[in-house]
PDB file of C-alpha atoms in Angstrom:
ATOM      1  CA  UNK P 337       0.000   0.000   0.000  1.00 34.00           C
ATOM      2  CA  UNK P 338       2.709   2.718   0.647  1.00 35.00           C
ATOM      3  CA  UNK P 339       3.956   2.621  -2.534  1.00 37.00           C
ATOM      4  CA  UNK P 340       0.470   4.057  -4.005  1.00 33.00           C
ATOM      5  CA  UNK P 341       0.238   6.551  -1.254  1.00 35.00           C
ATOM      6  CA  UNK P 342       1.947   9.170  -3.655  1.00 35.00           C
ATOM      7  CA  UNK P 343      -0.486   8.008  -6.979  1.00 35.00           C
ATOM      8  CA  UNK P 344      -3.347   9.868  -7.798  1.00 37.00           C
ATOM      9  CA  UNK P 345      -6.372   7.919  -8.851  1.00 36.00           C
ATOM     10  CA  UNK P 346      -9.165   8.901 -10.478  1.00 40.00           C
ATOM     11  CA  UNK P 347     -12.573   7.306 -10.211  1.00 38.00           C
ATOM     12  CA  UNK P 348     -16.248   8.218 -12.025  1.00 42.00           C
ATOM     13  CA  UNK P 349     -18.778   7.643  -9.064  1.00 38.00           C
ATOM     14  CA  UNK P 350     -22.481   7.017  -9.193  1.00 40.00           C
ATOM     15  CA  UNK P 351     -24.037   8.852  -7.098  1.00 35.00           C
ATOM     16  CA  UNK P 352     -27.655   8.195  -5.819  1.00 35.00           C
ATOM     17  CA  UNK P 353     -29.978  10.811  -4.586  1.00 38.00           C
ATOM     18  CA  UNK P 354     -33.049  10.299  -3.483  1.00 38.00           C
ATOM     19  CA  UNK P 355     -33.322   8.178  -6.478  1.00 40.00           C
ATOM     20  CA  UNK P 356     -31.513  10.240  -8.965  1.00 42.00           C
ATOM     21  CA  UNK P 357     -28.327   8.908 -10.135  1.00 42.00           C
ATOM     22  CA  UNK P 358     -25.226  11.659 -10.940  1.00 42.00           C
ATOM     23  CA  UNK P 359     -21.503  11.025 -11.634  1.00 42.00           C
ATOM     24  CA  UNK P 360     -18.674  13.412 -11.118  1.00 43.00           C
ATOM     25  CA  UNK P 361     -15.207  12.572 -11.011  1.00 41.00           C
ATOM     26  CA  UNK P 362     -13.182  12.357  -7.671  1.00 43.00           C
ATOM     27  CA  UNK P 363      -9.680  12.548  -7.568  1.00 49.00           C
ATOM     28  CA  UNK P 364      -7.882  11.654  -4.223  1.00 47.00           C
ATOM     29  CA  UNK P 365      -5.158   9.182  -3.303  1.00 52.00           C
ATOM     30  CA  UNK P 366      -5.283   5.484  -4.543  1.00 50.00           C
ATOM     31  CA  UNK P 367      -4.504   4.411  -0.814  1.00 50.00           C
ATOM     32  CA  UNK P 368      -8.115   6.242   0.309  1.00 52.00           C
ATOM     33  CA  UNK P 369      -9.702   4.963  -2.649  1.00 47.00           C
ATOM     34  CA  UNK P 370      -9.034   1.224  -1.552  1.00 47.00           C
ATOM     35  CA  UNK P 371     -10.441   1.983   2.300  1.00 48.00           C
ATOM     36  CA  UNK P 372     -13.061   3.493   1.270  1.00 49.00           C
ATOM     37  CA  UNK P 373     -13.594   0.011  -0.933  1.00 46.00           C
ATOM     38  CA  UNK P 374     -12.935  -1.427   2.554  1.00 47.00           C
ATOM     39  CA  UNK P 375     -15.296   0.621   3.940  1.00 47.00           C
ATOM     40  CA  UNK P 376     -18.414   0.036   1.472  1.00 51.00           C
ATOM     41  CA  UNK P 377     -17.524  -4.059   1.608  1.00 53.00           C
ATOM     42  CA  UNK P 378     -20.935  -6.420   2.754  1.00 58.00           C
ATOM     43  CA  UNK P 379     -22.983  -3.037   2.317  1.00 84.00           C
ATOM     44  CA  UNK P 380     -26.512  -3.371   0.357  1.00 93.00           C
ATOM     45  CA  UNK P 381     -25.750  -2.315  -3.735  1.00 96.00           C
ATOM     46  CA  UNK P 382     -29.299  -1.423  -4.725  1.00 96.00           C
ATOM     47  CA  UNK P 383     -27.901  -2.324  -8.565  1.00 97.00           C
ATOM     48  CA  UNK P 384     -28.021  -5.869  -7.794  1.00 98.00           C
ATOM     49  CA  UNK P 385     -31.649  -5.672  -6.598  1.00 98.00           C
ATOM     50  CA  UNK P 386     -32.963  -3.704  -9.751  1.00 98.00           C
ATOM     51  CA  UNK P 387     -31.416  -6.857 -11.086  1.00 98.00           C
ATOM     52  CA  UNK P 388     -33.230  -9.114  -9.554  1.00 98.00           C
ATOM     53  CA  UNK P 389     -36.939  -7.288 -10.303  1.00 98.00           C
ATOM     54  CA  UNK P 390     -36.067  -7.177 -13.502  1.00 98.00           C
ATOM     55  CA  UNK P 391     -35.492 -10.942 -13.866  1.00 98.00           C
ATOM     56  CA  UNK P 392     -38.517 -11.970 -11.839  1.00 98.00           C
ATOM     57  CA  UNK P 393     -40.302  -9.316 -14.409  1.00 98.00           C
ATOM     58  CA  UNK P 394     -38.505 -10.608 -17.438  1.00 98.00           C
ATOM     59  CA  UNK P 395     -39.699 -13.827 -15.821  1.00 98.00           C
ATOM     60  CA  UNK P 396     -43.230 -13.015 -16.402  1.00 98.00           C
ATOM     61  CA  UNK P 397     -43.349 -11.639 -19.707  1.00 98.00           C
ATOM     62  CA  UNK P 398     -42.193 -14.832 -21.090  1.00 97.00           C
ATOM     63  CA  UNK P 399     -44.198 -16.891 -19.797  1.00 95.00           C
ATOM     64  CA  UNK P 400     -40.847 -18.925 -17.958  1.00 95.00           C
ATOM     65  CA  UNK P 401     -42.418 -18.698 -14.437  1.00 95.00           C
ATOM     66  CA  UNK P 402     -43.367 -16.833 -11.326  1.00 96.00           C
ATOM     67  CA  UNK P 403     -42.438 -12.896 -10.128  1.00 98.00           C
ATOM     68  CA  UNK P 404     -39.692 -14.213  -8.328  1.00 98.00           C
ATOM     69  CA  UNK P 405     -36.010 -13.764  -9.097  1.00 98.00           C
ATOM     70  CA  UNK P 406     -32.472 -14.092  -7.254  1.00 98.00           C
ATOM     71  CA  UNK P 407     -28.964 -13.232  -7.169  1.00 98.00           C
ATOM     72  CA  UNK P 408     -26.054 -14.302  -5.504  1.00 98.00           C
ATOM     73  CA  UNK P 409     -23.410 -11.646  -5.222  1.00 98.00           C
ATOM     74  CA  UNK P 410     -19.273 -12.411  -3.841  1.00 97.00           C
ATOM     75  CA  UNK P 411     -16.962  -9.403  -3.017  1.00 95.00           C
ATOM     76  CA  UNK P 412     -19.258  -6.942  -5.503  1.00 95.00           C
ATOM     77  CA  UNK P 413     -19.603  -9.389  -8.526  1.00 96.00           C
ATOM     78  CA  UNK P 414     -22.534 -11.814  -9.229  1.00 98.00           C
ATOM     79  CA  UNK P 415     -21.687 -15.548  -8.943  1.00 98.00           C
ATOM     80  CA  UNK P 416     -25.002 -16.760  -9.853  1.00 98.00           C
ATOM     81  CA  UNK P 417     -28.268 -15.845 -11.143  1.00 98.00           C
ATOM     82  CA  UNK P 418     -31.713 -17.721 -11.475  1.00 98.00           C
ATOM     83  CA  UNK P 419     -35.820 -16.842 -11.737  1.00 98.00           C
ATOM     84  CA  UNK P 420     -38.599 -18.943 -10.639  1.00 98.00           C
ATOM     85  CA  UNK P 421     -39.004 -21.626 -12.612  1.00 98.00           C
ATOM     86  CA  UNK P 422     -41.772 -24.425 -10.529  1.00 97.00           C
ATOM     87  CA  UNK P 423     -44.256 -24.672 -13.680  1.00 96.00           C
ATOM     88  CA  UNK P 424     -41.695 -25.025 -16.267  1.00 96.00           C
ATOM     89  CA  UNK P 425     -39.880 -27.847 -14.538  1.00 96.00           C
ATOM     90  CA  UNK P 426     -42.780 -29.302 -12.867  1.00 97.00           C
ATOM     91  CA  UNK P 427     -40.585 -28.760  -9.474  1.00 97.00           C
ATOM     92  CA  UNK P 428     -42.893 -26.933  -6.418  1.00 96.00           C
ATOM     93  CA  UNK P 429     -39.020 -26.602  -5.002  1.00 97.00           C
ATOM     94  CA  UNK P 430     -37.587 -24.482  -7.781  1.00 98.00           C
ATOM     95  CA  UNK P 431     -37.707 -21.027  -5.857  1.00 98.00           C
ATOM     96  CA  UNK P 432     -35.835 -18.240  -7.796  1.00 98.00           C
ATOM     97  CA  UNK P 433     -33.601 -17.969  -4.277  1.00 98.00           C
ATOM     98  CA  UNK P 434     -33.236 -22.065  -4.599  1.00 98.00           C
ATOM     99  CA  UNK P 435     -32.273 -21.762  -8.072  1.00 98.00           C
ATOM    100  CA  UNK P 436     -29.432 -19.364  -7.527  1.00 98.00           C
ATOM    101  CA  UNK P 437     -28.023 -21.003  -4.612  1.00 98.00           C
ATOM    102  CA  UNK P 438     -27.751 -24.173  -6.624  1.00 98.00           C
ATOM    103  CA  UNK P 439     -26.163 -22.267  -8.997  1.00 98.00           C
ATOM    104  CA  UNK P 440     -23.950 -20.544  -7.273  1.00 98.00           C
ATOM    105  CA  UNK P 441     -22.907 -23.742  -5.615  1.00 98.00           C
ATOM    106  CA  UNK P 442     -22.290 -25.385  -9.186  1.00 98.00           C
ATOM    107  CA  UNK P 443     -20.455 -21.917 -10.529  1.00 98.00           C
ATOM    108  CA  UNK P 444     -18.070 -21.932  -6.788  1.00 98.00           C
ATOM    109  CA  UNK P 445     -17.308 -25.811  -6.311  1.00 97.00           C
ATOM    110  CA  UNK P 446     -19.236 -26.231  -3.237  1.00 97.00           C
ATOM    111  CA  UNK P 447     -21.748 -26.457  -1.220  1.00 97.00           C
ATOM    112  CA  UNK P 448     -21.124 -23.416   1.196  1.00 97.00           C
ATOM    113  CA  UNK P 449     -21.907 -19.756   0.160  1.00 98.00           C
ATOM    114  CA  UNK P 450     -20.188 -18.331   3.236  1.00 97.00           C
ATOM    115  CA  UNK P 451     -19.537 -15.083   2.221  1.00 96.00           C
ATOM    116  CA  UNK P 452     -21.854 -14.506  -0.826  1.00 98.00           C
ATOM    117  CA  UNK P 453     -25.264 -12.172  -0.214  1.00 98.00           C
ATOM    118  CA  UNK P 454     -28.671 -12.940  -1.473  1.00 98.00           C
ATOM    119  CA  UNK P 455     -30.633 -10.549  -3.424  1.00 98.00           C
ATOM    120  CA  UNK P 456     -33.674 -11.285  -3.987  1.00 98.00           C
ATOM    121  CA  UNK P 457     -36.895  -9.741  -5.643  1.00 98.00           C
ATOM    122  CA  UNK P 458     -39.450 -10.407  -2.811  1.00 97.00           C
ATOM    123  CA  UNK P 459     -38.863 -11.242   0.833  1.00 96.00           C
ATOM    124  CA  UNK P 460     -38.000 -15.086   0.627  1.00 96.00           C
ATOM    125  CA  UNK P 461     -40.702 -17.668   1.492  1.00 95.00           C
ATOM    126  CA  UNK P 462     -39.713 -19.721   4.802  1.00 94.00           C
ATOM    127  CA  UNK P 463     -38.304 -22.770   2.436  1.00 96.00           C
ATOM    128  CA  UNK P 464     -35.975 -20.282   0.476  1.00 97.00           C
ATOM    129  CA  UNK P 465     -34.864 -18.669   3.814  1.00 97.00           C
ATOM    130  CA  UNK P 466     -33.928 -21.843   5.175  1.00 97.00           C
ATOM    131  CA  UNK P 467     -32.074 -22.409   2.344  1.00 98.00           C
ATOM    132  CA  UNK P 468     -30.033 -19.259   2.750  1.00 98.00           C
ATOM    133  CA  UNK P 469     -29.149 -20.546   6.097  1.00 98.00           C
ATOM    134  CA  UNK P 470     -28.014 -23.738   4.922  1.00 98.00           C
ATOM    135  CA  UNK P 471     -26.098 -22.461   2.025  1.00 98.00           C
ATOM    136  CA  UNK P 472     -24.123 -20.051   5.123  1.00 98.00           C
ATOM    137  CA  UNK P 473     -25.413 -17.025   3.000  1.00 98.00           C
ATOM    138  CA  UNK P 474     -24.109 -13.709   4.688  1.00 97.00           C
ATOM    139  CA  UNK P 475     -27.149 -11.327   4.575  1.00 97.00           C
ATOM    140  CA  UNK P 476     -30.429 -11.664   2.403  1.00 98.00           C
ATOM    141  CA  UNK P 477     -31.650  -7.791   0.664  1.00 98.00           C
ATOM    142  CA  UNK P 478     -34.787  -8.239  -0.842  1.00 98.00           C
ATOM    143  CA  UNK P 479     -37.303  -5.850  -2.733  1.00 98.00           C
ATOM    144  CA  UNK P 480     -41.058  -7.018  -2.228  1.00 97.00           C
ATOM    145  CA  UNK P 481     -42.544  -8.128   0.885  1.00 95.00           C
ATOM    146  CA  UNK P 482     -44.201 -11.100   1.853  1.00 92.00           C
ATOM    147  CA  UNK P 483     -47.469  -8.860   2.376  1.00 91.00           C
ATOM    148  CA  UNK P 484     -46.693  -8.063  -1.338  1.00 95.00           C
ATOM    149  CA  UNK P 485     -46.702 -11.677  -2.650  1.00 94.00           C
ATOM    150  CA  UNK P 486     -49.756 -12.284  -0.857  1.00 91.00           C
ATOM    151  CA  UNK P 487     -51.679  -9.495  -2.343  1.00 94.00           C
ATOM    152  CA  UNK P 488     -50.280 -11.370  -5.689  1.00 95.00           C
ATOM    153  CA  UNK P 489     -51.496 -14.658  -4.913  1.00 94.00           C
ATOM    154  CA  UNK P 490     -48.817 -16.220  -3.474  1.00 93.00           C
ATOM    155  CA  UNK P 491     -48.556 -18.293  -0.176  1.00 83.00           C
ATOM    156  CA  UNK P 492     -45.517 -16.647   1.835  1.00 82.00           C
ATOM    157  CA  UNK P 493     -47.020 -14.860   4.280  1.00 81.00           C
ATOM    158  CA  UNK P 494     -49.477 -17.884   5.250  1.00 86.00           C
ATOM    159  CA  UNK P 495     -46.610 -20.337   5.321  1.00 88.00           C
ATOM    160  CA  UNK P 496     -44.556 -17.836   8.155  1.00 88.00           C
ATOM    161  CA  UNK P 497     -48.146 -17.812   9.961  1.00 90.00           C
ATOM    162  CA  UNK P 498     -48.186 -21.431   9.847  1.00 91.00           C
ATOM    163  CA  UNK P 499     -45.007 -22.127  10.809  1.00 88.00           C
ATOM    164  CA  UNK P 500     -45.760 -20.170  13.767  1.00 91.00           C
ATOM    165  CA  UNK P 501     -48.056 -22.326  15.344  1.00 91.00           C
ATOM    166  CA  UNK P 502     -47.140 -25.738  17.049  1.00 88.00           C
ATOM    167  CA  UNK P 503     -47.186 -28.608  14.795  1.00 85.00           C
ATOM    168  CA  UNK P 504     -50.263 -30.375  15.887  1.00 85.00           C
ATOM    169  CA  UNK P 505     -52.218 -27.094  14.849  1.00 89.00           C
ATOM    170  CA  UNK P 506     -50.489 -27.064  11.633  1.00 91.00           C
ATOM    171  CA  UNK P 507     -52.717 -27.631   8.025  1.00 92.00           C
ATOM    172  CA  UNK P 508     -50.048 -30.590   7.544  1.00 92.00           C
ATOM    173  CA  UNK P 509     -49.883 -33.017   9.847  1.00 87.00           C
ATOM    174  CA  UNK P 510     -46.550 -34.388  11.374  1.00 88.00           C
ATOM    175  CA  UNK P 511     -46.347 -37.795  13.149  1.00 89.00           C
ATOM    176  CA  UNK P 512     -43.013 -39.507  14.826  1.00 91.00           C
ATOM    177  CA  UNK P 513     -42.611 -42.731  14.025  1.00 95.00           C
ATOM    178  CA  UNK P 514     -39.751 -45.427  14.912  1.00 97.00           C
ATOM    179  CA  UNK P 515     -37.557 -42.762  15.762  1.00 95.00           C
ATOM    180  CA  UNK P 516     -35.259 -45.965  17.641  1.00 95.00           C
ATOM    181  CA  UNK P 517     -34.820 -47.419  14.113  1.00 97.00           C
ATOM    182  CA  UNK P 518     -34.371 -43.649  13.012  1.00 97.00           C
ATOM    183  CA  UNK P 519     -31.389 -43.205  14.896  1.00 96.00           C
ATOM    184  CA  UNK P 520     -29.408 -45.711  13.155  1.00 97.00           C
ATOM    185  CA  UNK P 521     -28.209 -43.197  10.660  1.00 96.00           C
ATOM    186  CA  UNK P 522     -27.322 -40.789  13.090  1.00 96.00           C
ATOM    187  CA  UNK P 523     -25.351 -43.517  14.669  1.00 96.00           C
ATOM    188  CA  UNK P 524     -23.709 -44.352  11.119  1.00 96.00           C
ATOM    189  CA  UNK P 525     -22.875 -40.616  10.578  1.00 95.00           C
ATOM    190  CA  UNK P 526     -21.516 -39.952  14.464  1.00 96.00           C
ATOM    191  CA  UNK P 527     -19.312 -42.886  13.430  1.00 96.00           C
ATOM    192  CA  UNK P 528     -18.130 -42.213  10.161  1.00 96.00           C
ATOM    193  CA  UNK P 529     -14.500 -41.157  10.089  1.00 94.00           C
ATOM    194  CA  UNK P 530     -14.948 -40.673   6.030  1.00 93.00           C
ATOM    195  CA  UNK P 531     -18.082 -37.919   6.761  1.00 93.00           C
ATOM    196  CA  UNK P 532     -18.353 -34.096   5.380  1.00 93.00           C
ATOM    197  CA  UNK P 533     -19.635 -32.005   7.970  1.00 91.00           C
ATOM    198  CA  UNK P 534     -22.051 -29.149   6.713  1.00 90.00           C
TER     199      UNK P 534
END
């Protein structure tokens, strides 16, 4: 770094203004230029968002799905990028969040996004959150809310009531059964010196 600390660097910003967007040109040192980089690192950039609405809208207008669309964002470039797609694959499970994650996970080599964001064009739906949590996603920024989806037609906001209640209240039943026998693969995985924790 000190041997920038004498260079000059100059940089076109975008500015954002109560939704206006300017440039100018700022000239200042190339060692302030990389803290303030520092600085803006796992902060929100709207950008990727307008990205995301205007998949999920894109989405719509062809006829390829739902109003739903994801992103999945590393150190200020997009890994991965996905819409809705459950009635063109036939798969209830193929969230635009889900589909992003998965390929993100393909793009990356792996099956942890620990350090990658979500952006996403509506608040995600409980199974997409949990997702996000299981992928090790960083922080979630997301347009619509789930009031929003409901007023659309969708189920999100009814699924976070549901899940509030205690199972035997649920619409779904859930029964235990042979949980003895089901233990047997916990046993196998306590014991496996060959496992992958995640």
């Amino acid at each position: 770094m000190l041997a920038y600390e004498r260079t000059e660097y100059h940089h076109r910003h975008r500015i954002y203004v109560r939704g206006q967007v300017t440039h100018r040109t700022i000239r200042q040192p190339l060692h302030s230029y990389l803290h303030i980089l520092e600085l803006m690192a796992g902060q929100p950039n709207p950008e990727f968002l307008r990205r995301a609405i205007y998949l999920a809208t894109q989405n719509v207008l062809t006829g390829a799905g739902g109003p739903f669309a994801a992103l999945i964002v590393r150190d200020g470039s997009i890994v991965a990028e996905a819409a809705n797609t459950v009635t063109t694959t036939n798969d209830p499970t193929a969230h635009g969040e889900v589909n992003a994650i998965r390929a993100a996970c393909m793009a990356l080599g792996t099956f942890t996004l620990a350090g990658c964001d979500l952006y996403t064009s509506c608040q995600p739906c409980p199974m997409c959150l949990a997702a996000a949590y299981w992928a090790r996603i960083e922080a979630v920024y997301y347009g619509a809310s789930a009031a929003d989806a409901a007023r659309a037609g969708f189920d999100d906001a009814s699924l976070y009531q549901e899940f509030r209640k205690d199972s035997v209240d649920r619409k779904i039943p859930a029964t235990q059964l042979l949980c003895d026998e089901a233990w047997a693969s916990f046993a196998a995985w306590s014991a496996s010196v060959n496992k992958i924790d995640y």
